Coordinates of C-alpha atoms in Angstrom, one line a residue:
M1 CA -60.9 -27.2 38.0
Q2 CA -60.7 -27.6 34.2
L3 CA -57.4 -26.2 32.9
I4 CA -57.1 -24.9 29.4
H5 CA -54.2 -24.9 27.0
L6 CA -51.5 -22.3 27.6
L7 CA -50.8 -19.3 25.4
P8 CA -48.1 -19.8 22.8
I9 CA -44.8 -18.5 24.0
L10 CA -44.6 -14.8 23.2
P11 CA -41.5 -12.7 22.6
F12 CA -40.2 -11.0 25.7
I13 CA -37.5 -8.4 26.4
H14 CA -34.5 -10.5 27.4
A15 CA -32.0 -9.7 30.1
A16 CA -28.8 -11.3 31.2
P17 CA -29.5 -15.0 32.3
S18 CA -29.0 -14.1 35.9
N19 CA -31.5 -11.3 35.8
P20 CA -35.3 -11.9 35.2
P21 CA -36.8 -10.2 32.1
L22 CA -39.1 -7.2 32.4
R23 CA -42.1 -9.3 31.5
G24 CA -43.3 -12.6 32.9
S25 CA -44.5 -16.0 31.5
P26 CA -48.0 -17.0 30.2
D27 CA -47.8 -19.7 32.8
L28 CA -48.9 -17.1 35.3
L29 CA -52.3 -16.7 33.7
G30 CA -55.4 -17.9 35.6
Y31 CA -56.1 -20.7 38.0
S32 CA -53.3 -23.0 39.1
S33 CA -53.8 -25.9 41.7
S34 CA -50.3 -25.4 43.0
Y35 CA -50.8 -21.7 43.8
T36 CA -50.5 -20.9 47.5
L37 CA -52.2 -18.1 49.4
P38 CA -51.2 -16.3 52.6
S39 CA -52.5 -17.8 55.8
Q40 CA -51.9 -15.2 58.5
A41 CA -53.6 -11.8 59.0
P42 CA -51.4 -8.7 59.4
D43 CA -51.0 -7.6 63.0
I44 CA -52.8 -4.3 63.1
K45 CA -52.8 -2.6 66.5
F46 CA -55.3 0.2 67.1
T47 CA -57.7 1.7 69.6
L48 CA -61.3 2.7 68.9
V49 CA -62.3 6.2 69.9
P50 CA -65.5 7.1 71.8
G51 CA -68.5 6.8 69.5
Q52 CA -66.8 4.7 66.9
K53 CA -69.0 1.6 67.5
D54 CA -72.2 3.7 67.8
D55 CA -74.8 3.0 65.2
V56 CA -73.6 4.2 61.8
D57 CA -76.7 6.3 61.3
D58 CA -76.0 8.3 64.5
G59 CA -73.1 9.9 62.7
V60 CA -71.4 11.1 65.9
Y61 CA -68.2 13.2 65.7
L62 CA -65.1 11.0 66.0
D63 CA -62.1 12.7 67.4
F64 CA -59.0 11.0 66.0
E65 CA -56.6 13.7 67.1
D66 CA -55.0 11.6 69.8
A67 CA -56.1 8.1 68.5
D68 CA -53.7 5.2 68.4
N69 CA -53.6 4.3 64.7
P70 CA -57.1 5.4 63.8
Q71 CA -59.0 3.0 61.5
P72 CA -61.9 3.5 59.0
I73 CA -64.5 1.9 61.2
R74 CA -67.9 3.2 62.1
G75 CA -70.6 1.1 63.8
D76 CA -70.8 -2.3 62.0
R77 CA -69.3 -1.0 58.8
G78 CA -65.7 -0.5 57.5
G79 CA -62.7 -2.5 58.6
T80 CA -59.0 -2.3 59.5
D81 CA -56.6 -0.7 57.2
P82 CA -53.1 -2.4 56.9
G83 CA -51.9 0.2 54.4
P84 CA -50.6 1.9 52.4
S85 CA -50.9 4.9 54.6
M86 CA -49.4 8.4 54.9
V87 CA -46.7 8.5 57.5
C88 CA -45.0 11.6 58.9
S89 CA -42.5 11.4 61.7
V90 CA -42.5 15.1 62.5
Q91 CA -44.5 16.6 65.3
I92 CA -46.6 19.6 64.9
D93 CA -45.7 22.5 67.1
Q94 CA -49.0 23.3 68.8
T95 CA -47.7 26.5 70.3
D96 CA -47.2 28.2 66.9
S97 CA -50.1 30.5 66.9
D98 CA -49.2 32.0 63.5
R99 CA -50.0 28.8 61.6
D100 CA -52.8 26.3 61.4
P101 CA -51.4 22.9 62.6
G102 CA -53.1 21.2 59.7
N103 CA -51.5 23.5 57.2
E104 CA -48.1 23.1 58.9
Y105 CA -48.5 19.3 58.8
Y106 CA -49.4 19.5 55.1
D107 CA -46.4 21.8 54.4
R108 CA -44.0 19.5 56.3
I109 CA -45.0 16.5 54.0
N110 CA -45.1 18.6 50.9
S111 CA -41.9 20.6 51.1
D112 CA -41.6 21.1 47.4
K113 CA -44.9 23.0 47.4
L114 CA -43.8 25.1 50.4
A115 CA -40.3 25.8 48.9
P116 CA -40.2 24.7 45.2
P117 CA -37.0 24.1 43.3
G118 CA -35.8 27.0 41.2
T119 CA -36.5 24.9 38.1
D120 CA -40.2 25.1 38.8
S121 CA -42.0 27.6 36.7
G122 CA -45.7 28.6 36.5
Q123 CA -48.3 25.9 37.4
T124 CA -48.9 22.6 35.7
I125 CA -52.1 20.6 36.3
N126 CA -52.5 19.2 39.8
A127 CA -50.7 15.9 39.5
Q128 CA -51.1 14.7 43.1
W129 CA -54.0 13.5 45.2
P130 CA -53.8 11.8 48.6
M131 CA -56.0 8.8 48.1
E132 CA -55.6 8.1 51.9
N133 CA -57.8 11.1 52.7
A134 CA -60.7 10.3 50.4
G135 CA -62.7 7.8 52.5
W136 CA -63.0 4.1 52.6
A137 CA -63.4 2.8 49.9
R138 CA -61.2 5.7 48.7
Q139 CA -61.7 7.2 45.3
E140 CA -59.8 9.4 42.9
N141 CA -61.5 10.7 39.7
T142 CA -62.0 14.0 37.9
N143 CA -63.9 15.4 40.8
V144 CA -60.6 15.8 42.7
M145 CA -58.1 15.7 39.8
P146 CA -60.0 17.4 36.9
D147 CA -57.1 16.9 34.4
A148 CA -56.8 13.1 35.1
T149 CA -59.3 12.3 32.3
L150 CA -58.0 9.0 31.1
M151 CA -58.1 6.9 34.3
A152 CA -59.7 6.9 37.8
G153 CA -58.9 4.8 40.9
V154 CA -60.4 3.2 43.9
D155 CA -58.6 1.7 46.9
M156 CA -60.8 -0.8 48.7
R157 CA -60.5 -3.0 51.8
L158 CA -62.7 -6.1 52.6
E159 CA -62.6 -7.9 56.0
P160 CA -62.3 -11.7 56.0
G161 CA -65.4 -13.2 54.4
A162 CA -66.8 -9.9 53.2
Y163 CA -68.1 -9.4 49.7
R164 CA -67.8 -6.6 47.2
E165 CA -71.4 -7.2 46.0
L166 CA -72.2 -8.9 42.6
H167 CA -71.9 -6.0 40.1
W168 CA -70.7 -4.7 36.8
H169 CA -69.4 -1.4 35.3
V170 CA -69.6 0.5 32.1
A171 CA -65.8 1.1 32.5
A172 CA -63.1 -1.6 32.3
E173 CA -61.7 -2.6 35.7
W174 CA -58.0 -3.4 36.2
S175 CA -56.8 -4.3 39.7
L176 CA -53.6 -4.9 41.7
V177 CA -53.9 -6.7 45.1
L178 CA -52.2 -4.6 47.7
N179 CA -52.3 -7.1 50.6
G180 CA -54.2 -10.2 51.7
S181 CA -56.1 -12.5 49.3
C182 CA -59.6 -12.9 47.7
R183 CA -61.7 -15.1 45.4
I184 CA -62.9 -13.5 42.2
Q185 CA -65.7 -14.9 40.0
A186 CA -67.3 -13.8 36.7
V187 CA -69.3 -15.0 33.7
N188 CA -68.9 -13.5 30.2
E189 CA -71.4 -12.8 27.5
N190 CA -70.8 -16.3 26.0
G191 CA -71.8 -17.9 29.3
E192 CA -68.2 -19.0 30.0
T193 CA -67.3 -19.0 33.7
F194 CA -64.3 -17.9 35.6
I195 CA -63.0 -18.3 39.2
D196 CA -59.6 -17.8 40.8
D197 CA -57.9 -17.0 44.1
V198 CA -55.5 -14.0 44.0
K199 CA -53.1 -12.6 46.6
E200 CA -50.8 -9.6 47.2
G201 CA -49.1 -8.6 44.0
D202 CA -51.5 -10.3 41.6
V203 CA -53.6 -8.6 38.9
W204 CA -57.1 -9.1 37.6
F205 CA -59.1 -7.5 34.8
F206 CA -62.9 -7.4 34.0
P207 CA -64.0 -6.0 30.7
P208 CA -66.9 -3.5 30.6
G209 CA -70.3 -5.1 31.3
V210 CA -68.9 -8.4 32.6
P211 CA -70.6 -9.2 36.0
H212 CA -68.3 -10.3 38.8
S213 CA -67.9 -10.6 42.5
I214 CA -65.0 -10.4 45.0
Q215 CA -64.9 -12.1 48.4
A216 CA -62.1 -11.7 50.9
L217 CA -60.4 -14.8 52.1
D218 CA -58.4 -15.0 55.4
P219 CA -56.8 -12.6 56.3
G220 CA -58.9 -10.1 54.4
V221 CA -57.9 -8.1 51.3
E222 CA -57.0 -4.6 50.1
F223 CA -56.9 -4.0 46.4
L224 CA -56.4 -1.1 44.0
L225 CA -58.9 -0.7 41.1
V226 CA -58.0 1.4 38.0
F227 CA -60.8 2.3 35.5
D228 CA -60.3 3.4 31.9
D229 CA -62.4 6.6 32.5
G230 CA -61.3 9.5 34.5
D231 CA -65.0 10.4 35.3
F232 CA -65.7 6.9 36.8
S233 CA -67.4 6.8 40.2
E234 CA -68.0 3.8 42.4
D235 CA -71.5 5.3 43.0
N236 CA -72.4 4.4 39.4
T237 CA -71.8 0.7 39.7
F238 CA -74.5 -1.7 38.6
L239 CA -75.4 -3.7 41.7
A240 CA -77.3 -7.0 41.8
S241 CA -79.3 -5.8 44.8
E242 CA -80.4 -2.7 42.9
V243 CA -81.4 -4.6 39.8
F244 CA -83.8 -6.7 42.0
A245 CA -85.0 -3.6 43.9
H246 CA -86.0 -1.8 40.7
N247 CA -87.8 -4.5 38.8
P248 CA -91.4 -5.4 39.7
K249 CA -91.5 -8.6 41.8
S250 CA -94.0 -10.1 39.3
V251 CA -91.5 -9.5 36.5
L252 CA -88.7 -11.2 38.6
A253 CA -91.0 -14.1 39.3
K254 CA -91.8 -14.5 35.6
N255 CA -88.1 -14.1 34.6
F256 CA -86.8 -16.8 37.0
G257 CA -89.9 -19.1 36.9
I258 CA -90.2 -19.0 40.7
P259 CA -93.0 -17.8 43.1
I260 CA -93.3 -14.1 43.8
T261 CA -93.0 -15.0 47.5
A262 CA -89.4 -15.9 46.9
F263 CA -88.5 -12.2 46.8
E264 CA -90.0 -11.3 50.2
N265 CA -86.6 -10.9 51.9
L266 CA -84.7 -9.0 49.3
P267 CA -82.3 -6.4 50.6
K268 CA -84.0 -3.0 51.2
D269 CA -80.9 -1.1 50.3
A270 CA -77.8 -1.6 48.2
L271 CA -75.3 -4.0 49.8
Y272 CA -72.1 -2.7 48.2
I273 CA -69.8 -4.2 50.8
F274 CA -71.2 -6.6 53.3
P275 CA -70.2 -9.6 55.5
G276 CA -70.8 -13.1 54.2
T277 CA -70.4 -16.8 54.7
P278 CA -66.6 -17.6 54.5
A279 CA -65.6 -19.1 51.1
P280 CA -64.8 -22.8 51.2
K281 CA -61.0 -23.4 51.2
D282 CA -61.4 -25.8 48.2
I283 CA -62.1 -23.6 45.3
E284 CA -63.5 -26.6 43.4
E285 CA -66.6 -26.3 45.6
Q286 CA -67.5 -23.0 43.9
N287 CA -66.5 -23.8 40.4
V288 CA -69.7 -23.7 38.4
S289 CA -69.8 -25.6 35.1
T290 CA -71.9 -24.6 32.2
A291 CA -72.5 -25.8 28.6
A292 CA -70.1 -23.1 27.4
G293 CA -67.4 -24.2 29.8
P294 CA -64.8 -22.1 31.5
I295 CA -63.2 -19.0 30.0
P296 CA -60.2 -20.1 27.9
R297 CA -57.0 -19.7 29.8
A298 CA -55.5 -17.5 27.2
Q299 CA -58.3 -15.0 28.0
S300 CA -58.1 -15.5 31.8
Y301 CA -59.3 -12.5 33.9
S302 CA -56.3 -13.0 36.4
Y303 CA -52.6 -13.0 36.1
H304 CA -50.4 -14.1 39.0
F305 CA -48.1 -11.1 38.8
S306 CA -46.8 -11.9 42.4
E307 CA -45.0 -14.9 41.0
Q308 CA -43.1 -12.9 38.4
P309 CA -39.6 -12.0 39.6
A310 CA -38.5 -8.4 39.2
H311 CA -35.9 -7.3 36.7
E312 CA -33.1 -5.8 38.8
V313 CA -31.4 -2.5 37.8
A314 CA -28.8 -0.3 39.5
G315 CA -31.2 1.8 41.5
G316 CA -34.0 -0.8 42.2
S317 CA -36.2 -3.1 40.1
V318 CA -38.9 -3.1 37.5
K319 CA -41.5 -5.6 36.4
I320 CA -44.1 -5.2 33.6
V321 CA -47.5 -6.7 32.9
D322 CA -49.2 -5.7 29.7
P323 CA -51.1 -7.5 26.9
A324 CA -48.0 -9.4 25.8
T325 CA -48.6 -11.6 28.8
F326 CA -52.1 -10.6 30.0
P327 CA -54.0 -10.4 26.7
I328 CA -57.6 -9.9 28.1
A329 CA -56.5 -6.5 29.5
S330 CA -56.0 -5.3 25.9
N331 CA -55.4 -1.6 26.7
F332 CA -53.9 -1.7 30.2
S333 CA -50.1 -1.7 30.6
A334 CA -48.4 -1.4 33.9
A335 CA -45.1 -1.5 35.8
V336 CA -44.3 -2.0 39.4
V337 CA -41.2 0.0 40.1
T338 CA -39.1 -0.2 43.3
V339 CA -36.5 2.6 43.9
K340 CA -33.8 2.3 46.5
P341 CA -33.1 5.1 48.9
G342 CA -31.4 7.9 47.0
G343 CA -32.3 6.4 43.6
M344 CA -34.6 7.7 40.9
R345 CA -36.9 6.5 38.2
E346 CA -35.1 8.1 35.3
I347 CA -36.5 11.2 33.5
H348 CA -38.9 9.8 30.9
W349 CA -42.2 10.3 29.2
H350 CA -44.8 8.1 27.5
P351 CA -45.7 8.9 23.9
S352 CA -48.8 6.6 23.8
S353 CA -50.7 7.4 27.0
D354 CA -51.1 9.5 30.2
E355 CA -49.5 7.8 33.2
W356 CA -51.7 7.1 36.3
T357 CA -49.4 6.4 39.3
F358 CA -50.2 4.9 42.7
F359 CA -47.6 5.1 45.5
I360 CA -47.6 1.8 47.4
R361 CA -44.8 2.3 49.9
G362 CA -42.3 5.0 50.9
Q363 CA -42.1 8.6 49.9
G364 CA -40.8 10.5 46.8
R365 CA -41.1 13.5 44.6
A366 CA -41.6 14.2 40.9
T367 CA -41.2 17.2 38.7
L368 CA -43.8 17.4 35.9
F369 CA -42.5 19.4 32.9
S370 CA -45.1 20.7 30.3
A371 CA -44.1 22.5 27.1
P372 CA -42.9 25.0 26.6
S373 CA -41.5 26.0 30.0
T374 CA -43.9 25.0 32.7
A375 CA -42.8 22.8 35.6
T376 CA -44.1 21.9 39.1
T377 CA -42.6 19.6 41.7
F378 CA -44.9 17.4 43.8
D379 CA -44.2 15.3 47.0
Y380 CA -45.8 11.9 47.4
R381 CA -46.5 9.5 50.2
A382 CA -47.9 5.9 50.3
G383 CA -51.5 6.0 49.3
D384 CA -51.1 9.1 46.9
V385 CA -52.0 9.2 43.3
G386 CA -49.9 10.9 40.6
Y387 CA -50.9 11.8 37.1
F388 CA -48.6 12.7 34.3
P389 CA -50.1 13.6 30.9
R390 CA -48.9 12.0 27.6
S391 CA -45.4 13.1 26.5
N392 CA -45.0 15.3 29.6
S393 CA -41.6 14.5 31.1
H394 CA -41.1 13.5 34.7
Y395 CA -39.0 11.5 37.1
I396 CA -39.8 9.9 40.5
E397 CA -37.1 10.3 43.1
N398 CA -36.9 8.4 46.4
T399 CA -36.7 11.1 49.1
G400 CA -37.0 8.7 52.1
D401 CA -34.8 6.2 53.9
E402 CA -36.7 3.1 52.8
D403 CA -37.5 1.6 49.4
L404 CA -40.1 3.5 47.4
M405 CA -42.6 1.4 45.5
F406 CA -45.1 2.6 43.0
L407 CA -47.4 1.4 40.2
E408 CA -47.4 3.1 36.8
V409 CA -50.5 2.4 34.7
L410 CA -50.9 3.3 31.0
Q411 CA -53.9 3.1 28.6
A412 CA -51.7 1.4 25.9
E413 CA -51.2 -1.9 24.1
S414 CA -47.7 -2.1 25.5
F415 CA -45.7 -0.6 28.3
T416 CA -43.3 1.8 26.7
D417 CA -41.5 5.1 27.5
I418 CA -38.8 7.3 26.1
A419 CA -35.9 7.9 28.5
L420 CA -34.1 11.3 28.3
G421 CA -30.7 9.6 28.8
Q422 CA -31.1 7.0 26.1
W423 CA -32.3 9.7 23.7
L424 CA -29.3 11.9 24.2
A425 CA -26.9 8.9 24.1
S426 CA -28.4 7.7 20.9
T427 CA -28.1 11.1 19.2
S428 CA -25.0 12.4 17.4
R429 CA -22.5 13.5 20.0
Q430 CA -21.8 16.8 18.3
I431 CA -25.5 17.7 18.2
V432 CA -25.9 17.1 21.9
A433 CA -22.7 19.1 22.7
D434 CA -23.8 22.0 20.6
T435 CA -27.2 22.1 22.1
L436 CA -26.5 21.5 25.8
K437 CA -22.8 22.6 26.0
L438 CA -21.9 19.4 27.9
S439 CA -18.3 18.4 28.3
D440 CA -16.7 15.4 26.8
E441 CA -16.5 13.8 30.2
A442 CA -20.3 14.2 30.7
L443 CA -21.0 12.9 27.2
D444 CA -18.9 9.9 27.9
K445 CA -21.2 9.0 30.7
L446 CA -24.4 8.9 28.7
K447 CA -25.8 5.4 28.2
T448 CA -27.5 4.1 25.1
E449 CA -29.6 1.6 27.1
K450 CA -32.6 2.6 29.3
Q451 CA -31.7 2.6 33.0
F452 CA -35.3 2.6 34.2
V453 CA -34.1 3.3 37.8
V454 CA -30.8 5.1 38.5
A455 CA -28.8 4.7 41.7
G456 CA -28.2 7.6 44.1

């Protein structure tokens, strides 16, 4: 694999020597021969229900009511789902004839909708969507969250060896690997090629129109895709199989300079996701060289975010990836935030962008405040999507007994926010006292530095 010169060292936000900075190093860009991938598949225990392996076109009803860890499998399609998933430890009282069990279950996991805090007022946009319930691959866009106009998301799982078919999009694609590993390949408009292996915690980006493919390695892969268009739909992807299906075979033969008989076995339908020959372990075997050469490493389509240590704060940790360290994703800025039990992502807002949030692990809640006096509190579980419009304040509180982890994505050149606490602490003490009637003791506790995550 030909390696290209590294980016010049960029300025970072510095922390104490013992605490990693918020941003990582350019060394994490692109391919590295020393990079290691996971070798063991997750242990997923489940039981198939009657009819689940019947032909997919039969479409028989599948009763998951009493299933042991139901999985998104039908016939020869789909695959296991190692998470994230919605989890609820309560049991539904089937003897309660006054309530629908499904509604009661929904109420139990969305307590702030059933009994909202007194600070809630009116109704904001709907800022919560359970990605877990939208199918596999699962999708969120303006069809289900009409006000989430800036970004859309897809949660996708590939079994070992399976492909996400050769394709491209009109929208830009930013991705975080949720678990497992995969091999990604692309070629840009200059004919420069790209290939890399990525694993849980890594990030990739493909600009609009750049064709690419994804193949799962052992032990399979699940990844989150974020697109820079809230109307984006996976159904509108340009697929290689469809390009061939909708051009005359005589034209294809002329285009490639090969006999028309070469196209007799083309797929009759779009492949989308399909099983394939396992990728060779040595990535060099699939590294195609062209006269244009590889994509310069400074413009790499991957960033090994998993290798970047998190910046520790009192209530958890934060790490950021944005164009300062991942230049090709010129308008995508993101943070992975971990909140310890009882802790909270401090009250903040983003002046430069809406925030698209994906909950990776745990459970939490957030109050979305919209001017002048509208507020709604939402409850979230792993697999949910949150959406907070530009300059609308919000927090995210851990309401569970395990770490809460989520991804914040902005359409911005840098990951920035304004923290309510820092604003007040950096404003004349008398102005704050006159406005909010806070005591001297309370004013003394305000901090001039961002906390990011506060402890419980």
